[in-house]
Amino acid sequence: MSDHLLEISGMHKSFGGLKVIDDVSFDVRRSSRTALIGPNGAGKTTIFNLLTGVYEIDAGTISVDGEDITDVPAQDRVTVGMSRSFQNIRLMPHLSTVENVMLGQHARARNLGNLMFPLGMMPRNNWRTAAEEALERAGVGTYPGEVVANLPYGVQKRIEVVRAMVSEPKLLLLDEPAAGLNKTETNQLQALLENVSDQGVTILVVEHDMQFVRDLCDHIVVLNFGRKIFEGTPEEVHQDPAVLEAYLGTDDDTAEAADVS
Amino acid sequence: MSGYMEAQLIILCLSIIYAYGIFLPAASGQLNLGAAGFITLGAYASAWFNAGTGAELPMWLSIMLAMVFTGVIAFAISFPILRTRGVYMVLATFAFAEVVSGIAINLEFVGGASGFPVDDHADVTVIVPVTILVILFSFYFMSTRLGLALRSIHDDESVATLFGVNVRTAKVVAFTVGAMLMSLGGSLYGHHYNYIEAQTFNVLLSIYILLYVLMGGTQTAWGPLIGAAFFAIVPETLREIAESAGLKWLAEGRFMMFGAFIVLLMVFRPEGVMTRTLQNRLGSGLFRQKKVVSDDAGGGS
């Protein structure tokens, strides 16, 4: 068994003449918490879309757990052990909280018997109970009788993580999970993710909140204009001149900003 | 029951069956204006199996064979049709219904333009139980994991795909099963009135059925029931009230009023009369005691 859960090598993607991802290669260690950071437009979300099969890759290979999934269609990638949340919340607005979570179970219930099982008519069945327990473990209520569209933003963000978790992934991809959350909600989210990580799930997270990244992650990959410019630990990333130049900003910048204000 | 009431009940039942046939695909976001086509297929196929083949099959078997026949055709055409969406799917299904109608009018062995007499008779004791079965089946269907997948596809197709839903298959199943229900309704129509002609199943019928479903609401299985009941009962009741009260202007102007009402409905209930939220609110009203308990148990975060 390889030490790497996710291996990306020579990934290329262009939209028209624009090279969005240009020869990106990196590996994600098993059970690690890896962050993918970089300025807006660097290609972070594109990489997520390539990993989950929303877009087709132009060149290169992706493998999960030693299995090459480059040509696996999007609807089957979740069964390989990969699940994600989205930058803008993409829960199903007309479904209840529990129903949204039960959608996350779909990949594990694709045989005819499970597809034709009347989830909605049986108030107590294994799938529903499992969904409710997953919500409870994450500290989210089940909010009976409400569609998710009416719930607070921070709660919806966590429901997205729970929905991704119930597909029982080996690799959890989180696209800006802390964006738009206040301090309390960010802390709740971090506790939830640490709990997920302790269960052995590997986390790959795109995030702009560097405090959150430092607290959560043990490995960082930095992208700029579709190219990987750095890979290393959170301590190293703050020393790297290229990263400071492209994304984090230098002390000079801070000084200038202070002057202006 | 008076003959008049019975006639109204039959119309109501058939409307409900048709409406569920359009509702199942509509729950996953498909706009199907081809109801008349599937109803024509069901009516003609069942009538022909029943009397036209020389084998003289019993009515129930003819109806079921017609459903299979319509299902096979719906399955075959669903692949090109489901490549379209939104208003283009409306056009594609409408075109399909016109083609079916055109073929039925020109097939001499089912009577051509002069219509086709149907042998066996289905009275109210057949149609009402079948309608109840269709309603129960639709509630069951929407409560399954497949139903959950269809509702997810309606909300966000690409996210549903990422969670492992086979979007194409789910849509094809909904389209085909819906077509079979409409075929069932069409067969019952033929066997009840014992005479069919293709011109009866025109685009106006398709529009009405789609309206039942959209006005009733596509989010819950209550929607088509409410929509069909409302459309089938209200104009007729208005007419009766107007005539018994001697209000000529109401009897003549009721469709205008009805039209205005539909416009208001679209303004104030764009997602249909019965939405998921309304269903929950009504449900918690009925089971208030229970709701409070479950809120305490699960509401804290």
XYZ file of C-alpha atoms in Angstrom:
562
model
C 0.000 0.000 0.000
C 1.471 3.270 -1.116
C 2.106 6.029 1.365
C 0.228 8.388 -0.944
C -3.549 8.321 -1.151
C -3.828 10.794 -4.014
C -1.236 11.118 -6.743
C -1.487 13.794 -9.409
C 1.135 13.830 -12.117
C 1.557 16.098 -15.108
C -1.956 17.525 -14.905
C -2.866 19.893 -17.736
C -6.102 21.727 -18.476
C -6.845 24.511 -20.950
C -10.050 26.389 -21.621
C -9.730 27.560 -25.205
C -6.283 29.140 -25.436
C -6.016 29.709 -21.702
C -3.814 27.302 -19.772
C -5.593 26.996 -16.438
C -3.601 24.088 -15.055
C -0.076 23.777 -16.363
C 1.864 20.617 -15.538
C 0.832 20.305 -11.906
C 2.057 17.289 -9.955
C 1.745 16.623 -6.267
C 0.874 13.804 -3.896
C -1.342 13.792 -0.854
C -0.113 11.613 1.970
C -2.510 9.135 3.534
C -4.277 10.561 6.620
C -2.686 13.967 6.075
C -4.428 17.310 6.108
C -3.188 19.057 3.024
C -4.037 22.615 1.984
C -4.133 23.923 -1.555
C -3.660 27.681 -1.506
C -2.950 30.479 -3.932
C -4.392 33.717 -5.271
C -7.801 33.880 -6.945
C -7.696 32.352 -10.400
C -4.698 30.170 -9.586
C -6.655 27.039 -10.503
C -7.481 25.572 -7.098
C -11.169 24.916 -7.747
C -10.312 23.727 -11.259
C -8.112 21.044 -9.724
C -11.067 19.952 -7.566
C -13.273 19.825 -10.642
C -10.682 17.754 -12.477
C -10.289 15.403 -9.521
C -14.047 14.817 -9.202
C -14.575 14.515 -12.944
C -16.636 17.663 -13.515
C -14.096 18.543 -16.221
C -12.065 16.121 -18.288
C -8.332 16.333 -17.879
C -6.289 17.302 -21.010
C -3.146 15.412 -20.048
C -1.687 13.710 -16.997
C -2.968 11.122 -14.562
C -4.867 11.047 -11.286
C -4.755 8.033 -9.050
C -6.464 7.357 -5.765
C -5.178 4.573 -3.535
C -2.995 3.272 -6.352
C -5.906 3.067 -8.777
C -5.743 5.191 -11.933
C -9.063 7.075 -12.072
C -8.256 9.460 -14.930
C -10.934 7.919 -17.151
C -13.510 7.021 -14.479
C -16.780 8.967 -15.095
C -17.832 11.580 -12.531
C -20.735 9.582 -11.095
C -18.403 6.667 -10.219
C -15.570 8.664 -8.647
C -17.407 8.859 -5.350
C -17.257 5.067 -5.156
C -13.474 5.243 -5.563
C -13.484 7.027 -2.216
C -13.565 10.721 -3.012
C -16.157 13.219 -1.898
C -16.312 17.005 -1.832
C -17.949 20.168 -0.615
C -18.362 23.291 -2.701
C -17.132 26.865 -2.657
C -20.670 28.208 -2.936
C -23.037 26.056 -0.915
C -24.622 23.502 -3.179
C -27.056 21.689 -0.966
C -30.352 20.744 -2.579
C -32.533 23.703 -1.531
C -35.852 21.847 -1.705
C -34.750 18.884 0.383
C -34.679 18.691 4.163
C -31.435 18.403 6.096
C -31.724 14.650 6.552
C -32.666 14.146 2.893
C -29.592 16.087 1.803
C -27.437 13.851 3.956
C -29.195 10.753 2.613
C -28.219 11.885 -0.890
C -24.625 11.561 0.298
C -25.317 7.868 0.961
C -26.407 7.318 -2.643
C -23.123 5.873 -3.876
C -23.357 3.115 -1.244
C -26.989 2.298 -2.124
C -27.064 1.960 -5.865
C -28.533 -1.522 -6.201
C -32.168 -1.968 -7.202
C -33.365 -3.013 -3.755
C -31.966 0.099 -2.135
C -33.131 2.399 -4.930
C -36.712 1.185 -4.560
C -36.717 1.241 -0.760
C -39.304 3.775 0.501
C -37.048 5.971 2.647
C -39.713 8.626 3.014
C -42.468 6.276 4.161
C -40.501 4.539 6.871
C -39.810 6.998 9.678
C -37.283 4.607 11.218
C -34.980 2.901 8.770
C -31.242 2.285 8.797
C -30.403 4.910 6.201
C -32.369 7.669 7.905
C -31.042 6.748 11.337
C -27.473 6.742 9.996
C -28.006 10.194 8.461
C -29.418 11.555 11.709
C -26.531 10.113 13.697
C -23.984 11.608 11.295
C -25.601 15.024 11.787
C -25.610 14.578 15.532
C -21.938 13.585 15.610
C -21.142 16.750 13.669
C -23.115 18.811 16.183
C -25.708 19.823 13.611
C -29.423 19.504 14.335
C -31.704 17.568 12.018
C -34.068 20.547 11.691
C -37.177 18.458 11.055
C -39.754 20.046 8.827
C -37.472 22.637 7.255
C -35.897 22.781 3.826
C -32.192 23.621 4.006
C -32.642 26.862 2.065
C -34.033 28.432 5.264
C -31.124 27.436 7.541
C -28.244 29.724 8.621
C -25.170 29.864 6.382
C -22.794 28.335 8.924
C -25.122 25.391 9.488
C -25.456 24.793 5.741
C -21.651 24.782 5.416
C -21.416 22.023 8.027
C -24.274 20.048 6.483
C -22.223 20.015 3.263
C -19.329 18.431 5.128
C -21.642 15.858 6.729
C -23.187 15.047 3.329
C -19.709 14.491 1.891
C -18.731 12.357 4.896
C -21.634 9.903 4.738
C -20.401 8.628 1.379
C -17.545 7.246 3.529
C -14.699 8.760 1.514
C -11.017 8.076 1.964
C -10.308 11.544 0.607
C -12.409 14.554 1.529
C -12.087 17.584 -0.758
C -13.222 20.844 0.827
C -13.493 24.001 -1.275
C -13.205 27.061 0.975
C -15.118 25.531 3.892
C -14.426 28.519 6.174
C -15.363 31.255 3.685
C -18.060 33.520 5.075
C -18.013 31.958 8.532
C -17.536 33.990 11.723
C -14.944 33.064 14.348
C -17.254 30.776 16.348
C -18.464 28.961 13.256
C -14.897 28.572 11.984
C -13.898 26.991 15.289
C -16.855 24.602 15.144
C -15.885 23.675 11.598
C -12.272 23.106 12.598
C -13.316 20.818 15.447
C -15.531 18.889 13.014
C -12.684 18.475 10.519
C -10.194 17.412 13.178
C -12.697 14.797 14.244
C -13.048 13.624 10.639
C -9.280 13.508 10.278
C -8.930 11.449 13.473
C -11.121 8.804 11.876
C -8.368 8.359 9.281
C -9.922 10.359 6.442
C -7.439 12.294 4.336
C -8.347 15.947 3.865
C -7.448 18.201 0.947
C -8.682 21.723 1.551
C -8.730 24.900 -0.531
C -8.838 27.899 1.790
C -7.881 31.562 1.949
C -8.074 31.880 5.745
C -4.381 31.329 6.559
C -5.003 31.135 10.292
C -7.410 28.254 9.642
C -4.916 26.588 7.287
C -2.063 26.870 9.805
C -4.221 25.457 12.603
C -5.614 22.571 10.589
C -3.103 21.478 7.982
C 0.251 19.729 8.112
C 1.148 20.126 4.450
C 0.660 22.956 1.964
C 0.703 23.151 -1.835
C 0.772 26.634 -3.377
C -0.476 27.388 -6.876
C -0.059 30.516 -8.943
C -1.320 30.968 -12.518
C -1.959 27.251 -12.840
C 1.538 26.188 -11.777
C 2.746 24.712 -8.525
C 5.192 27.171 -6.988
C 5.735 25.600 -3.581
C 5.108 22.487 -1.544
C 6.018 22.029 2.113
C 5.015 22.514 5.721
C 3.116 25.534 7.113
C 6.326 26.748 8.780
C 8.245 26.676 5.507
C 5.555 28.369 3.483
C 6.032 31.638 5.352
C 9.732 31.650 4.550
C 9.441 31.046 0.825
C 10.079 34.206 -1.207
C 8.034 33.039 -4.222
C 4.961 32.356 -2.084
C 5.292 35.641 -0.225
C 5.616 37.453 -3.532
C 2.666 35.715 -5.195
C 0.171 35.306 -2.387
C 0.938 35.923 1.255
C 2.572 39.310 0.825
C 5.864 40.532 2.286
C 6.506 42.660 5.328
C 7.142 45.543 2.927
C 3.567 45.201 1.670
C 2.286 45.267 5.215
C 4.372 48.350 5.915
C 3.013 50.046 2.798
C -0.540 49.143 3.730
C 0.065 50.581 7.183
C 1.397 53.784 5.627
C -1.663 54.200 3.489
C -3.998 53.735 6.407
C -74.609 8.630 -7.378
C -76.223 10.555 -10.192
C -75.055 9.999 -13.741
C -73.786 13.555 -13.830
C -71.723 13.132 -10.682
C -70.355 9.878 -11.976
C -69.304 11.486 -15.250
C -67.500 14.211 -13.297
C -65.800 11.605 -11.110
C -64.511 9.747 -14.176
C -63.069 12.959 -15.616
C -61.428 13.699 -12.285
C -59.902 10.208 -12.063
C -58.520 10.296 -15.594
C -57.085 13.773 -14.999
C -55.348 12.533 -11.863
C -53.789 9.557 -13.655
C -52.582 11.750 -16.534
C -51.223 14.295 -14.058
C -49.111 11.715 -12.227
C -47.742 10.576 -15.593
C -46.420 14.096 -16.173
C -45.474 14.620 -12.528
C -42.923 11.803 -12.239
C -40.620 13.272 -14.913
C -41.459 16.827 -13.785
C -40.173 16.012 -10.294
C -36.711 15.726 -11.840
C -37.177 18.959 -13.769
C -38.444 17.589 -17.087
C -41.130 19.621 -18.839
C -43.138 17.121 -20.834
C -45.758 18.476 -23.231
C -46.268 15.105 -24.871
C -49.074 13.792 -22.667
C -51.498 13.545 -25.584
C -49.037 11.346 -27.462
C -48.710 8.768 -24.684
C -52.452 8.850 -24.003
C -53.123 8.204 -27.701
C -50.676 5.303 -27.699
C -52.329 3.771 -24.632
C -55.878 4.262 -25.876
C -55.267 2.868 -29.353
C -52.960 0.030 -28.316
C -55.338 -1.228 -25.641
C -58.360 -0.975 -27.959
C -56.501 -2.853 -30.658
C -55.208 -5.615 -28.359
C -58.739 -5.920 -26.972
C -60.626 -6.257 -30.265
C -58.468 -5.642 -33.305
C -56.139 -8.641 -33.271
C -58.716 -11.380 -33.568
C -57.352 -12.849 -30.351
C -59.910 -10.947 -28.249
C -57.690 -10.415 -25.227
C -59.413 -9.522 -21.950
C -59.477 -5.833 -21.055
C -57.001 -5.968 -18.165
C -54.444 -7.767 -20.291
C -54.931 -5.337 -23.181
C -54.377 -2.411 -20.856
C -51.197 -3.934 -19.466
C -49.852 -4.817 -22.898
C -50.585 -1.248 -24.000
C -48.567 0.009 -21.023
C -45.641 -2.202 -22.015
C -45.939 -1.068 -25.637
C -46.006 2.618 -24.641
C -43.170 2.035 -22.176
C -40.946 0.586 -24.894
C -41.627 3.531 -27.195
C -41.107 6.057 -24.390
C -37.836 4.355 -23.443
C -36.610 4.524 -27.032
C -37.487 8.187 -27.587
C -36.331 9.265 -24.116
C -32.682 9.171 -25.194
C -32.928 11.844 -27.911
C -35.572 13.807 -25.987
C -33.603 13.909 -22.741
C -30.691 15.509 -24.548
C -32.861 18.628 -24.564
C -33.997 20.567 -21.538
C -36.330 23.364 -20.508
C -38.370 24.901 -23.291
C -36.594 22.747 -25.886
C -37.827 19.633 -24.157
C -41.336 21.124 -24.259
C -40.964 21.481 -28.029
C -39.491 18.004 -28.517
C -42.243 16.253 -26.551
C -44.904 18.359 -28.266
C -43.493 17.291 -31.635
C -43.600 13.650 -30.532
C -47.291 13.945 -29.605
C -48.077 15.502 -32.998
C -46.299 12.655 -34.778
C -48.265 10.043 -32.818
C -51.508 11.837 -33.577
C -50.636 12.054 -37.265
C -49.857 8.333 -37.432
C -53.042 7.343 -35.579
C -55.206 9.358 -37.967
C -53.615 7.630 -40.950
C -53.643 4.028 -39.724
C -56.629 2.365 -41.389
C -56.601 -0.755 -39.195
C -57.434 1.376 -36.147
C -60.133 3.324 -37.925
C -58.084 6.191 -39.347
C -59.776 9.571 -39.249
C -63.216 8.168 -38.511
C -62.181 6.966 -35.051
C -62.021 3.540 -33.487
C -64.743 1.811 -31.456
C -63.560 0.081 -28.279
C -65.095 -3.213 -27.155
C -64.881 -3.816 -23.407
C -66.314 -1.261 -21.028
C -64.572 0.053 -17.898
C -67.012 1.672 -15.496
C -66.497 3.660 -12.347
C -65.868 0.520 -10.267
C -62.744 -0.116 -12.325
C -61.516 3.421 -12.798
C -61.727 4.631 -9.188
C -59.707 1.749 -7.667
C -57.099 2.017 -10.431
C -56.801 5.749 -9.762
C -56.265 5.100 -6.069
C -53.568 2.560 -6.942
C -51.856 5.111 -9.200
C -51.896 7.692 -6.397
C -50.464 5.200 -3.888
C -47.839 4.058 -6.372
C -46.755 7.654 -7.032
C -46.426 8.420 -3.329
C -44.384 5.255 -2.899
C -42.239 6.030 -5.952
C -41.389 9.528 -4.732
C -40.527 8.261 -1.258
C -37.863 5.844 -2.518
C -34.184 6.595 -2.857
C -34.797 6.867 -6.596
C -37.414 9.532 -5.850
C -34.893 11.330 -3.660
C -32.408 11.156 -6.531
C -35.004 12.610 -8.931
C -35.718 15.510 -6.593
C -31.969 16.071 -6.261
C -31.608 16.152 -10.041
C -34.333 18.798 -10.133
C -32.315 20.969 -7.735
C -28.751 20.443 -8.957
C -27.911 17.900 -11.595
C -24.125 18.120 -11.414
C -23.977 17.772 -7.636
C -26.304 14.764 -7.842
C -23.843 13.240 -10.331
C -20.913 13.810 -7.973
C -22.714 11.885 -5.245
C -23.069 8.913 -7.544
C -26.535 9.439 -9.000
C -26.752 8.089 -12.526
C -28.620 11.113 -13.837
C -29.320 9.731 -17.302
C -30.780 6.459 -16.007
C -32.897 8.150 -13.350
C -34.368 10.558 -15.890
C -35.090 7.784 -18.381
C -36.863 5.743 -15.702
C -39.019 8.701 -14.628
C -39.889 9.540 -18.229
C -40.764 5.943 -19.094
C -42.778 5.171 -15.954
C -44.648 8.454 -16.410
C -45.445 7.523 -20.016
C -46.789 4.150 -18.852
C -49.116 5.858 -16.376
C -50.425 8.117 -19.140
C -50.905 5.054 -21.302
C -52.968 3.508 -18.496
C -55.094 6.656 -18.327
C -55.543 6.649 -22.100
C -56.604 2.988 -22.110
C -59.174 3.644 -19.384
C -60.485 6.620 -21.337
C -61.016 4.392 -24.383
C -62.642 1.597 -22.437
C -64.934 3.972 -20.596
C -66.268 5.950 -23.560
C -65.925 2.932 -25.897
C -64.886 5.158 -28.740
C -61.644 6.985 -29.465
C -60.429 9.366 -32.112
C -56.983 10.871 -32.262
C -58.280 14.455 -32.474
C -59.613 14.227 -28.893
C -56.067 13.915 -27.612
C -54.789 17.244 -28.856
C -52.217 19.726 -27.641
C -54.788 21.479 -25.453
C -55.034 18.293 -23.380
C -51.233 18.173 -23.034
C -51.162 21.810 -21.946
C -53.891 21.280 -19.370
C -52.140 18.279 -17.855
C -48.815 20.087 -17.642
C -50.662 22.990 -16.012
C -52.281 20.678 -13.417
C -48.826 19.552 -12.403
C -47.044 22.905 -12.439
C -49.910 24.661 -10.635
C -50.274 21.879 -8.110
C -46.542 21.861 -7.457
C -43.765 19.455 -8.472
C -42.041 19.205 -5.090
C -44.368 16.728 -3.396
C -46.629 13.926 -4.594
C -49.621 15.963 -3.367
C -49.107 18.515 -6.135
C -50.673 16.705 -9.117
C -53.568 15.494 -6.979
C -54.387 19.036 -5.909
C -53.770 20.481 -9.369
C -55.905 17.912 -11.194
C -58.707 18.054 -8.654
C -58.761 21.828 -8.798
C -58.782 22.084 -12.587
C -61.321 19.310 -13.028
C -63.735 20.502 -10.354
C -63.650 24.297 -10.185
C -64.738 25.323 -13.712
C -67.537 22.775 -13.653
C -68.719 23.796 -10.178
C -68.650 27.446 -11.187
C -70.867 26.607 -14.142
C -73.341 24.783 -11.960
C -73.505 27.590 -9.416
C -73.915 30.157 -12.167
C -76.681 28.260 -13.886
C -78.640 27.460 -10.777
C -78.386 31.086 -9.656
C -79.281 32.329 -13.134
C -76.049 34.327 -13.451
C -75.484 34.332 -17.195
C -72.379 36.499 -17.000
C -70.720 34.033 -14.610
C -71.595 31.019 -16.720
C -70.090 32.653 -19.775
C -67.207 34.456 -18.108
C -66.009 31.668 -15.841
C -63.087 30.691 -18.041
C -61.930 34.290 -18.086
C -62.067 34.333 -14.303
C -60.310 31.010 -14.209
C -57.573 32.351 -16.471
C -57.115 35.396 -14.269
C -56.914 33.097 -11.273
C -54.127 31.075 -12.923
C -52.157 34.267 -13.509
C -52.555 35.209 -9.841
C -51.486 31.729 -8.828
C -48.317 32.049 -10.890
C -47.554 35.388 -9.259
C -48.140 34.289 -5.674
C -47.291 30.567 -5.803
C -44.696 30.257 -8.588
C -43.588 26.843 -7.289
C -47.149 25.519 -7.228
C -49.872 25.402 -4.606
C -48.311 22.575 -2.608
C -44.637 23.142 -1.819
C -42.380 21.163 0.448
C -42.435 23.923 3.047
C -46.232 24.124 3.043
C -46.496 20.360 3.408
C -44.218 20.478 6.435
C -46.205 23.318 7.953
C -49.489 21.461 7.472
C -47.896 18.266 8.800
C -46.597 19.934 11.941
C -50.040 21.480 12.453
C -51.589 18.029 12.466
C -48.946 16.498 14.715
C -48.063 19.472 16.852
C -47.358 17.451 19.973
C -44.953 15.154 18.177
C -43.154 18.017 16.437
C -42.280 19.730 19.707
C -40.690 16.555 21.017
C -38.564 15.982 17.935
C -37.513 19.651 17.941
C -36.158 19.267 21.442
C -34.310 16.137 20.485
C -32.719 17.316 17.270
C -32.932 21.094 17.036
C -29.944 22.012 19.181
C -26.640 22.662 17.477
